[in-house]
Coordinates of C-alpha atoms and ligand atoms in Angstrom, one line a residue:
M1433 CA 0.0 0.0 0.0
N1434 CA 1.1 3.5 -0.8
I1435 CA 0.3 5.6 2.2
I1436 CA 0.8 9.4 2.8
F1437 CA 0.7 10.2 6.5
C1438 CA 0.0 13.9 7.3
S1439 CA 0.6 15.4 10.7
T1440 CA 1.5 18.7 12.2
E1441 CA 3.9 17.1 14.7
V1442 CA 6.3 14.3 14.3
T1443 CA 9.0 13.2 16.9
P1444 CA 11.9 14.0 16.9
F1445 CA 11.4 17.0 14.6
S1446 CA 8.5 18.7 16.5
K1447 CA 6.3 17.9 19.4
T1448 CA 3.7 19.3 21.8
G1449 CA 2.1 16.0 22.8
G1450 CA 1.3 12.4 22.1
L1451 CA 0.4 13.1 18.5
A1452 CA 4.1 13.6 17.7
D1453 CA 5.0 10.3 19.2
V1454 CA 2.4 8.3 17.3
S1455 CA 3.0 10.2 14.1
A1456 CA 6.4 8.6 14.1
A1457 CA 5.5 5.2 15.5
I1458 CA 2.4 4.4 13.3
P1459 CA 4.4 5.0 10.1
R1460 CA 7.3 3.0 11.4
S1461 CA 5.2 0.0 12.3
L1462 CA 3.3 0.1 9.0
E1463 CA 6.6 0.2 7.1
K1464 CA 7.7 -2.9 9.0
L1465 CA 4.6 -4.6 7.6
G1466 CA 5.8 -4.0 4.1
N1467 CA 3.8 -0.8 3.2
S1468 CA 5.3 2.1 1.4
I1469 CA 4.7 5.2 3.5
C1470 CA 5.9 8.8 3.6
I1471 CA 5.1 11.6 6.0
I1472 CA 4.2 15.2 5.2
T1473 CA 4.6 17.8 8.0
P1474 CA 5.3 21.6 8.4
F1475 CA 8.7 23.0 8.6
Y1476 CA 8.8 25.1 11.8
K1477 CA 11.5 27.6 12.7
F1478 CA 13.1 25.5 15.3
I1479 CA 13.7 22.4 13.1
D1480 CA 17.4 22.1 12.6
I1481 CA 18.4 21.4 9.0
Q1482 CA 21.9 20.2 9.8
K1483 CA 20.9 18.1 12.8
Y1484 CA 18.4 16.1 10.7
D1485 CA 20.3 16.2 7.4
L1486 CA 17.4 17.8 5.6
V1487 CA 17.8 18.4 1.9
L1488 CA 16.1 20.9 -0.2
V1489 CA 14.0 19.1 -2.8
R1490 CA 12.8 22.3 -4.6
E1491 CA 12.3 26.0 -3.9
K1492 CA 9.4 28.2 -4.7
I1493 CA 6.7 25.7 -5.5
G1494 CA 3.4 27.5 -6.0
V1495 CA 0.3 26.5 -3.9
Q1496 CA -3.0 28.0 -5.0
V1497 CA -4.9 29.3 -2.0
G1498 CA -8.0 31.2 -3.1
D1499 CA -6.9 33.8 -5.6
A1500 CA -3.3 33.9 -4.3
I1501 CA -0.4 31.8 -5.0
E1502 CA 1.7 31.0 -1.9
F1503 CA 5.2 29.8 -2.5
M1504 CA 6.7 27.0 -0.5
D1505 CA 10.1 25.3 -0.3
L1506 CA 10.0 21.5 0.0
Y1507 CA 12.6 19.7 2.2
R1508 CA 13.1 16.0 2.7
G1509 CA 14.6 14.1 5.6
I1510 CA 14.4 10.5 6.9
L1511 CA 12.5 9.4 10.0
P1512 CA 15.1 7.9 12.4
D1513 CA 15.1 4.1 12.7
S1514 CA 13.3 3.7 9.4
S1515 CA 13.7 4.4 5.8
I1516 CA 10.6 6.6 5.7
L1517 CA 10.9 9.9 3.8
V1518 CA 9.6 12.9 5.6
Y1519 CA 8.6 15.9 3.5
F1520 CA 8.7 19.3 5.2
I1521 CA 6.7 22.2 3.9
K1522 CA 8.3 25.6 4.4
N1523 CA 6.2 28.7 4.0
Q1524 CA 5.5 31.8 6.0
F1525 CA 2.2 30.4 7.2
L1526 CA 4.0 27.5 9.0
Y1527 CA 7.5 28.7 9.6
R1528 CA 7.0 30.0 13.1
E1529 CA 8.5 29.6 16.5
G1530 CA 5.5 27.7 17.8
L1531 CA 3.4 25.0 16.3
Y1532 CA 0.0 26.4 17.2
V1533 CA 0.6 29.3 19.6
D1534 CA 3.0 32.2 19.9
E1535 CA 5.6 32.8 22.7
K1536 CA 2.7 34.1 24.9
G1537 CA 0.7 31.0 24.4
I1538 CA -1.8 32.7 22.2
E1539 CA -3.1 30.9 19.1
Y1540 CA -1.8 32.5 15.9
E1541 CA -4.3 35.0 14.5
D1542 CA -4.2 33.4 11.1
S1543 CA -4.6 29.9 12.4
A1544 CA -7.4 29.0 10.0
M1545 CA -5.4 30.1 6.9
R1546 CA -2.2 28.5 8.2
F1547 CA -3.8 25.1 8.1
I1548 CA -5.9 25.6 5.0
F1549 CA -2.6 26.4 3.3
F1550 CA -1.0 23.2 4.8
N1551 CA -3.9 21.0 3.6
K1552 CA -3.7 22.5 0.1
A1553 CA 0.1 22.2 0.1
I1554 CA -0.2 18.4 0.8
F1555 CA -1.9 18.0 -2.6
T1556 CA 0.7 20.3 -4.3
V1557 CA 3.5 18.1 -2.8
L1558 CA 1.9 14.9 -4.1
K1559 CA 1.5 16.5 -7.5
H1560 CA 5.0 17.8 -7.6
L1561 CA 6.4 14.4 -6.6
Q1562 CA 3.9 12.6 -8.8
L1563 CA 3.1 10.4 -5.9
K1564 CA 0.0 8.3 -6.4
A1565 CA -1.4 7.7 -3.0
D1566 CA -3.7 4.7 -2.2
I1567 CA -4.4 6.3 1.2
I1568 CA -3.9 9.8 2.6
H1569 CA -4.1 9.4 6.4
T1570 CA -4.9 12.7 8.2
N1571 CA -4.7 13.4 11.9
D1572 CA -6.9 15.8 14.0
W1573 CA -8.3 19.1 12.8
H1574 CA -5.1 20.6 11.4
T1575 CA -5.1 18.1 8.5
S1576 CA -8.8 17.3 8.4
L1577 CA -9.6 19.4 5.4
V1578 CA -7.8 17.0 3.1
P1579 CA -10.9 14.7 2.7
F1580 CA -13.0 17.8 1.9
F1581 CA -10.6 19.2 -0.6
L1582 CA -10.1 15.8 -2.2
K1583 CA -13.9 15.4 -2.7
S1584 CA -14.6 18.9 -3.7
E1585 CA -11.6 19.8 -5.8
Y1586 CA -9.1 17.1 -6.6
H1587 CA -11.2 13.9 -7.1
S1588 CA -11.2 14.1 -10.8
E1589 CA -7.5 14.5 -11.2
Y1590 CA -5.7 11.4 -12.5
L1591 CA -3.4 11.3 -9.5
F1592 CA -6.2 11.3 -6.9
K1593 CA -8.9 9.3 -8.7
E1594 CA -8.3 6.2 -6.7
T1595 CA -7.1 7.9 -3.5
K1596 CA -8.9 7.1 -0.2
T1597 CA -8.7 9.1 3.0
I1598 CA -8.6 8.0 6.7
F1599 CA -9.1 10.6 9.4
T1600 CA -7.9 9.9 12.9
I1601 CA -9.4 11.7 15.8
H1602 CA -6.7 12.1 18.5
N1603 CA -8.7 14.6 20.5
I1604 CA -12.2 15.7 19.7
G1605 CA -11.9 18.6 22.2
Y1606 CA -9.9 20.6 19.7
Q1607 CA -11.9 21.0 16.4
G1608 CA -10.6 24.1 14.6
I1609 CA -13.7 26.3 14.8
F1610 CA -13.3 29.7 13.1
P1611 CA -15.5 32.6 12.1
V1612 CA -16.2 32.5 8.4
E1613 CA -14.2 35.7 7.9
D1614 CA -11.1 33.9 8.9
V1615 CA -11.2 31.7 5.9
Q1616 CA -12.4 34.2 3.4
E1617 CA -9.1 34.4 1.5
A1618 CA -9.4 30.7 0.8
N1619 CA -12.4 31.3 -1.5
I1620 CA -14.2 28.2 -0.3
P1621 CA -17.6 28.4 -2.0
E1622 CA -20.3 29.5 0.4
I1623 CA -22.4 26.5 -0.4
Y1624 CA -20.0 24.5 1.8
F1625 CA -20.7 26.6 4.9
T1626 CA -24.1 25.0 5.6
E1627 CA -24.7 22.8 8.6
E1628 CA -24.8 19.7 6.3
C1629 CA -21.2 20.6 5.3
L1630 CA -18.5 22.5 7.2
G1631 CA -20.8 25.0 8.8
Y1632 CA -21.2 25.0 12.6
Y1633 CA -23.3 27.5 14.4
S1634 CA -22.5 30.2 11.8
K1635 CA -18.8 29.4 11.9
I1636 CA -16.7 26.8 10.1
N1637 CA -15.6 23.6 11.8
F1638 CA -12.5 22.0 10.3
M1639 CA -12.9 18.7 12.1
K1640 CA -16.3 18.2 10.6
S1641 CA -14.6 17.8 7.3
G1642 CA -12.7 14.7 8.5
I1643 CA -15.8 13.2 10.1
L1644 CA -18.1 13.8 7.1
Y1645 CA -15.8 13.2 4.2
A1646 CA -13.0 10.7 5.1
D1647 CA -13.7 7.2 3.8
L1648 CA -13.0 5.8 7.2
I1649 CA -12.5 7.3 10.6
T1650 CA -10.4 6.0 13.4
T1651 CA -9.8 7.1 16.9
V1652 CA -7.3 6.1 19.5
S1653 CA -9.1 3.6 21.7
P1654 CA -12.2 1.5 21.6
T1655 CA -13.7 3.2 24.7
Y1656 CA -13.1 6.7 23.2
A1657 CA -14.8 5.5 20.0
N1658 CA -17.9 4.9 22.0
E1659 CA -17.5 7.9 24.2
I1660 CA -17.4 10.4 21.3
Q1661 CA -20.8 9.3 20.2
T1662 CA -22.2 10.7 23.4
K1663 CA -23.1 14.3 24.4
E1664 CA -20.8 14.1 27.3
Y1665 CA -17.6 13.5 25.3
G1666 CA -18.6 14.4 21.7
F1667 CA -18.1 18.2 22.1
G1668 CA -21.0 18.9 19.8
L1669 CA -19.9 16.6 17.1
E1670 CA -21.6 13.4 18.5
K1671 CA -24.5 13.4 16.0
Y1672 CA -22.1 13.4 13.1
I1673 CA -20.0 10.7 14.6
Q1674 CA -23.1 8.6 15.3
K1675 CA -24.0 8.8 11.6
R1676 CA -20.6 7.4 10.7
K1677 CA -20.4 4.8 13.5
N1678 CA -20.1 1.9 11.1
D1679 CA -17.0 3.5 9.6
L1680 CA -15.4 4.3 13.0
F1681 CA -12.7 2.1 14.6
G1682 CA -10.9 2.5 17.9
I1683 CA -7.3 1.4 17.9
V1684 CA -5.1 1.8 21.0
H1685 CA -1.6 3.1 20.4
G1686 CA 1.4 1.1 21.1
I1687 CA 4.6 2.6 22.5
D1688 CA 8.0 3.0 21.0
Y1689 CA 10.3 0.8 23.0
T1690 CA 13.4 2.3 21.4
E1691 CA 12.5 5.5 23.2
W1692 CA 10.6 4.4 26.3
N1693 CA 12.4 1.5 27.8
P1694 CA 14.1 1.4 31.2
S1695 CA 16.6 -1.2 30.0
I1696 CA 18.2 1.1 27.4
D1697 CA 17.0 4.6 28.4
P1698 CA 20.0 7.0 28.2
F1699 CA 18.3 9.6 30.3
I1700 CA 17.9 7.7 33.5
K1701 CA 20.6 7.1 36.2
Q1702 CA 20.5 3.3 36.2
N1703 CA 19.0 1.0 33.6
Y1704 CA 16.8 -1.8 34.8
D1705 CA 14.2 -4.3 33.5
K1706 CA 11.4 -6.5 34.6
N1707 CA 13.8 -9.3 35.7
N1708 CA 15.8 -7.0 37.9
I1709 CA 14.1 -3.8 39.1
N1710 CA 16.8 -2.8 41.6
G1711 CA 17.9 0.1 39.4
K1712 CA 14.6 1.8 39.9
A1713 CA 15.5 2.8 43.5
I1714 CA 18.6 4.5 42.1
C1715 CA 16.5 6.4 39.6
K1716 CA 14.2 7.4 42.4
S1717 CA 17.1 8.9 44.5
D1718 CA 18.4 10.6 41.4
L1719 CA 15.1 12.2 40.8
Q1720 CA 14.7 13.3 44.4
L1721 CA 18.2 14.8 44.3
E1722 CA 17.4 16.7 41.1
M1723 CA 14.0 17.9 42.4
G1724 CA 15.4 19.0 45.8
L1725 CA 13.4 16.4 47.7
E1726 CA 14.6 14.5 50.7
I1727 CA 16.1 11.1 49.7
S1728 CA 13.7 8.7 51.3
D1729 CA 11.5 5.8 50.6
K1730 CA 8.3 7.8 51.0
P1731 CA 5.9 7.1 48.2
L1732 CA 6.7 9.4 45.3
I1733 CA 3.9 10.4 43.0
G1734 CA 4.8 11.7 39.6
I1735 CA 3.0 13.5 36.8
V1736 CA 4.1 14.5 33.3
S1737 CA 1.3 16.3 31.5
R1738 CA 0.0 19.2 29.5
L1739 CA -1.6 21.4 32.0
A1740 CA -5.1 21.5 30.5
P1741 CA -8.5 21.1 32.2
Q1742 CA -8.8 17.8 30.3
K1743 CA -6.1 16.3 32.4
G1744 CA -7.9 16.5 35.7
I1745 CA -5.4 18.9 37.3
D1746 CA -8.3 20.7 39.1
L1747 CA -9.2 17.5 40.8
I1748 CA -5.6 17.0 42.0
L1749 CA -5.6 20.6 43.3
E1750 CA -8.8 19.8 45.3
I1751 CA -7.2 17.0 47.1
F1752 CA -3.7 18.3 47.2
D1753 CA -3.3 19.2 50.9
Q1754 CA -5.0 16.0 52.0
M1755 CA -2.9 13.9 49.6
M1756 CA 0.4 15.5 50.9
N1757 CA -0.7 14.7 54.4
L1758 CA -0.4 11.0 53.5
D1759 CA 3.4 11.6 53.9
I1760 CA 4.2 11.4 50.3
Q1761 CA 6.4 13.2 47.8
F1762 CA 5.1 14.8 44.7
V1763 CA 6.7 15.8 41.4
L1764 CA 5.0 17.4 38.4
L1765 CA 6.4 18.4 35.0
G1766 CA 4.0 20.3 32.8
T1767 CA 3.2 23.4 30.8
G1768 CA 0.0 24.9 29.6
D1769 CA -2.9 26.7 31.4
Y1770 CA -1.4 29.7 33.3
A1771 CA -4.0 29.5 36.1
L1772 CA -3.1 25.8 36.7
E1773 CA 0.6 26.6 36.6
K1774 CA 0.1 29.3 39.2
A1775 CA -2.1 27.2 41.5
L1776 CA 0.5 24.3 41.4
K1777 CA 3.4 26.6 42.1
K1778 CA 1.5 27.8 45.2
K1779 CA 1.3 24.3 46.4
E1780 CA 5.0 23.8 45.8
K1781 CA 5.7 26.7 48.1
K1782 CA 3.3 25.4 50.8
F1783 CA 4.9 21.9 50.7
K1784 CA 8.5 22.9 50.1
G1785 CA 10.8 19.9 50.3
M1786 CA 8.1 17.4 49.7
C1787 CA 6.8 18.7 46.4
S1788 CA 8.4 19.9 43.2
I1789 CA 6.6 21.6 40.3
I1790 CA 8.5 22.1 37.1
I1791 CA 6.8 24.3 34.5
D1792 CA 8.7 23.3 31.4
F1793 CA 8.7 20.9 28.4
N1794 CA 11.6 18.7 29.1
N1795 CA 11.8 15.2 27.5
K1796 CA 14.8 14.1 29.6
L1797 CA 13.0 15.0 32.9
A1798 CA 9.9 13.2 31.6
H1799 CA 11.9 10.0 31.3
K1800 CA 13.4 10.5 34.8
I1801 CA 10.0 10.9 36.3
E1802 CA 8.6 7.8 34.6
A1803 CA 11.6 5.9 36.0
G1804 CA 11.9 7.5 39.4
A1805 CA 8.3 7.8 40.6
D1806 CA 6.5 5.0 42.4
I1807 CA 3.1 6.1 41.2
F1808 CA 2.0 7.9 38.1
L1809 CA -1.2 10.0 38.5
M1810 CA -3.5 10.6 35.5
P1811 CA -7.0 11.4 36.6
S1812 CA -8.1 12.8 33.2
I1813 CA -11.6 14.1 32.7
Y1814 CA -11.3 12.6 29.3
E1815 CA -8.4 10.8 27.7
P1816 CA -8.6 9.6 24.1
C1817 CA -5.8 7.1 24.5
G1818 CA -3.0 8.5 26.7
L1819 CA 0.6 7.4 26.4
N1820 CA 2.0 8.3 29.8
Q1821 CA 0.1 5.6 31.7
M1822 CA 1.6 3.1 29.3
Y1823 CA 5.1 4.6 29.6
S1824 CA 4.8 4.5 33.4
M1825 CA 3.8 0.8 33.4
V1826 CA 6.8 -0.1 31.3
Y1827 CA 9.0 1.6 33.9
G1828 CA 7.3 -0.3 36.8
T1829 CA 5.5 2.9 37.9
V1830 CA 2.0 2.1 39.0
P1831 CA -0.7 4.2 37.3
I1832 CA -3.7 5.8 39.0
V1833 CA -6.2 6.7 36.4
R1834 CA -9.9 7.6 35.8
R1835 CA -11.9 5.0 33.9
T1836 CA -12.2 6.9 30.6
G1837 CA -11.1 6.5 27.0
G1838 CA -7.7 4.8 26.5
L1839 CA -7.1 4.8 30.3
A1840 CA -10.1 2.4 30.7
D1841 CA -8.7 0.2 27.9
T1842 CA -5.2 0.0 29.2
V1843 CA -5.4 0.0 33.1
K1844 CA -7.3 -2.6 35.1
N1845 CA -7.8 -2.3 38.9
F1846 CA -5.5 -4.3 41.0
D1847 CA -7.3 -7.0 43.0
T1848 CA -5.4 -7.6 46.2
L1849 CA -6.9 -11.1 46.6
T1850 CA -6.1 -12.5 43.2
A1851 CA -3.1 -10.2 42.7
K1852 CA -4.3 -9.5 39.2
G1853 CA -4.6 -6.0 37.7
T1854 CA -2.4 -3.3 36.5
G1855 CA -3.1 -0.1 38.5
F1856 CA -5.7 1.8 40.3
V1857 CA -8.9 3.0 38.6
F1858 CA -11.7 5.3 39.7
D1859 CA -14.9 6.2 38.0
K1860 CA -16.5 9.5 38.8
I1861 CA -15.0 12.9 38.3
D1862 CA -15.0 13.4 42.0
A1863 CA -12.3 14.5 44.4
K1864 CA -13.2 12.1 47.1
E1865 CA -13.0 9.1 44.7
L1866 CA -9.6 10.3 43.6
F1867 CA -8.4 10.7 47.1
D1868 CA -9.7 7.3 48.1
T1869 CA -7.9 5.8 45.1
V1870 CA -4.6 7.5 46.0
Q1871 CA -5.0 6.2 49.5
R1872 CA -5.6 2.7 48.2
A1873 CA -2.4 2.9 46.2
I1874 CA -0.4 4.2 49.1
N1875 CA -1.7 1.5 51.4
L1876 CA -0.8 -1.2 48.9
R1877 CA 2.7 0.2 48.7
S1878 CA 3.2 -0.5 52.3
N1879 CA 3.0 -4.2 51.4
P1880 CA 6.2 -4.7 49.5
K1881 CA 5.3 -8.2 48.3
K1882 CA 2.1 -7.2 46.8
W1883 CA 3.5 -4.0 45.3
K1884 CA 6.3 -6.0 43.7
K1885 CA 3.7 -8.3 42.2
L1886 CA 1.8 -5.4 40.8
Q1887 CA 5.1 -4.0 39.3
K1888 CA 5.8 -7.3 37.7
N1889 CA 2.3 -7.4 36.2
I1890 CA 2.7 -4.0 34.6
M1891 CA 6.3 -4.5 33.4
K1892 CA 5.4 -7.6 31.5
I1893 CA 2.6 -6.1 29.4
D1894 CA 3.4 -6.0 25.7
F1895 CA 2.6 -2.5 24.5
S1896 CA 4.6 -2.9 21.3
W1897 CA 3.2 -1.3 18.1
Q1898 CA 3.0 -4.7 16.4
N1899 CA -0.4 -5.3 18.0
S1900 CA -1.8 -1.9 16.9
A1901 CA -0.1 -2.2 13.5
K1902 CA -2.1 -5.3 12.7
H1903 CA -5.3 -3.4 13.4
W1904 CA -4.1 -0.5 11.3
Q1905 CA -3.3 -2.8 8.5
E1906 CA -6.8 -4.3 8.6
V1907 CA -8.3 -0.8 8.6
Y1908 CA -6.2 0.2 5.6
R1909 CA -7.2 -2.9 3.8
K1910 CA -10.8 -2.4 4.5
V1911 CA -10.8 1.1 3.1
L1912 CA -9.0 -0.1 0.0
N1913 CA -11.2 -3.2 -0.5
E1914 CA -14.2 -0.9 -0.5
K1915 CA -12.8 0.8 -3.4
G1916 CA -14.8 0.0 -6.5
Q1917 CA -17.7 -1.2 -4.4
K1918 CA -18.6 2.3 -3.4
K1919 CA -18.4 4.8 -6.1
K1920 CA -16.6 7.9 -4.9
K1921 CA -19.0 10.7 -4.1
S1922 CA -18.1 14.3 -4.6
V1923 CA -19.4 17.0 -2.3
Ligands
LIG3488 P1 -1.6 14.4 25.2 O1 -1.2 14.0 23.8 O2 -3.0 14.6 25.4 O3 -0.7 15.5 25.7 P2 -0.4 11.8 26.0 O4 -0.3 11.1 27.3 O5 -1.0 11.0 24.9 O6 -1.1 13.2 26.2 O7 1.1 12.2 25.5 C1 1.8 13.2 26.0 C2 3.2 13.1 25.5 O8 3.8 14.4 25.7 C3 4.1 12.1 26.2 O9 5.1 11.7 25.4 C4 4.7 12.9 27.3 O10 5.9 12.5 27.9 C5 4.9 14.3 26.6 N1 4.8 15.4 27.5 C6 3.7 16.1 28.0 N2 4.1 17.1 28.7 C7 5.4 17.1 28.7 C8 6.4 18.0 29.3 N3 6.0 19.1 30.1 N4 7.7 17.7 29.1 C9 8.1 16.7 28.4 N5 7.2 15.8 27.8 C10 5.9 16.1 28.0

């Protein structure tokens, strides 16, 4: 299969969250299954040409956006640990310091036009390279206009006649909703601004394009696939998702063991594995030292997270003092919402020496927390898939999660009688439930034999991409097999 994978972030070139990790890992695993795949992504200002050996393919390629022609330079690199070509689109719309927001954390004013340009440029790149794609795989709202443009503009061109699209919803909470004026320069005919099409309460909704027009939709866990069909989790798009429920598949991510693996991790003080976990204690003291915490055997709770309401940080703040009174240590690494950052910093002051809050994006420290903490806390309000709970399990760090989305699919409550289970799970968005669950975890930790058993359970789980890749392969086949059966409709 000839697959074009489009994403606005790809590790190691650019990253704000889990999308970057999986935009590298899914293509790698699909290549291993014998598919031909390449990636198309923006060229941001911070991407280092020398470091990644990027070569200029061609300068000044014209991209028609509305009445204007925008010029882009096309660069090419290789995704590490693969032979996958990555094409970088360089143009003033995308070539910025931030991926989505400026230095002050404010979304770029021309956000709508930035990504309209990117979606259009994807077609230009394919035409320029004469790449006949079987499938264009698009991810989240930033690339979700591809199915719409394919069906409205490009479907009759020779190169795209047979092309199918897959749209993956990584997070339905972010949809790309803009006033119609913001997209005026793109000259999208007004007939497409109705509620049946891209219109959304007098605005335009980019994610709707993926949901309505992709040949097949996936999301990142089976539970989330069900959740987004409900009012509670669908963020207003549930009725459109319901209509496409037969074309919707939930596939849990795997994790990349070349990056997240305590036996080879270069960032941690001492490597260890499931057969000999002793090194974990050394990683814990190393973390305590770095964070200015007392070196002790007190339970150490860790968090690495975007600081967004979605992640349940408010719940943690509600129980913070009570939780610290359980005689624990607490480490958090995160960036995002300013109010949450401030509230957390206040707690750090109050519990000086027991609690450390690092407002930063720091991959090395993220690895050290995964290895050094005893418990990983992830009480998300919603969580499409979540990677950190899986990373923590690989590092023998016990997850506490809320039963939602991918967390529900990957963590099962530990049963002290049968010694089965992989963490601690609570149901309601409720501070008391969260506190009780934290307490349950702390209690179990005072029983070293049971705790070790739980660590063994989690460290032996196979989260490799091979499992997910098989599902991806099935989904890709499905969309291609339906070729010919369904005549392609234009919009
Ligand atoms: P989401 O994609 O919703 O942010 P995930 O759990 O799926 O959440 O993935 C988050 C990814 O981003 C993980 O690889 C995690 O380690 C990383 N990450 C999040 N915040 C930080 C941070 N402040 N510093 C370093 N890495 C971070």
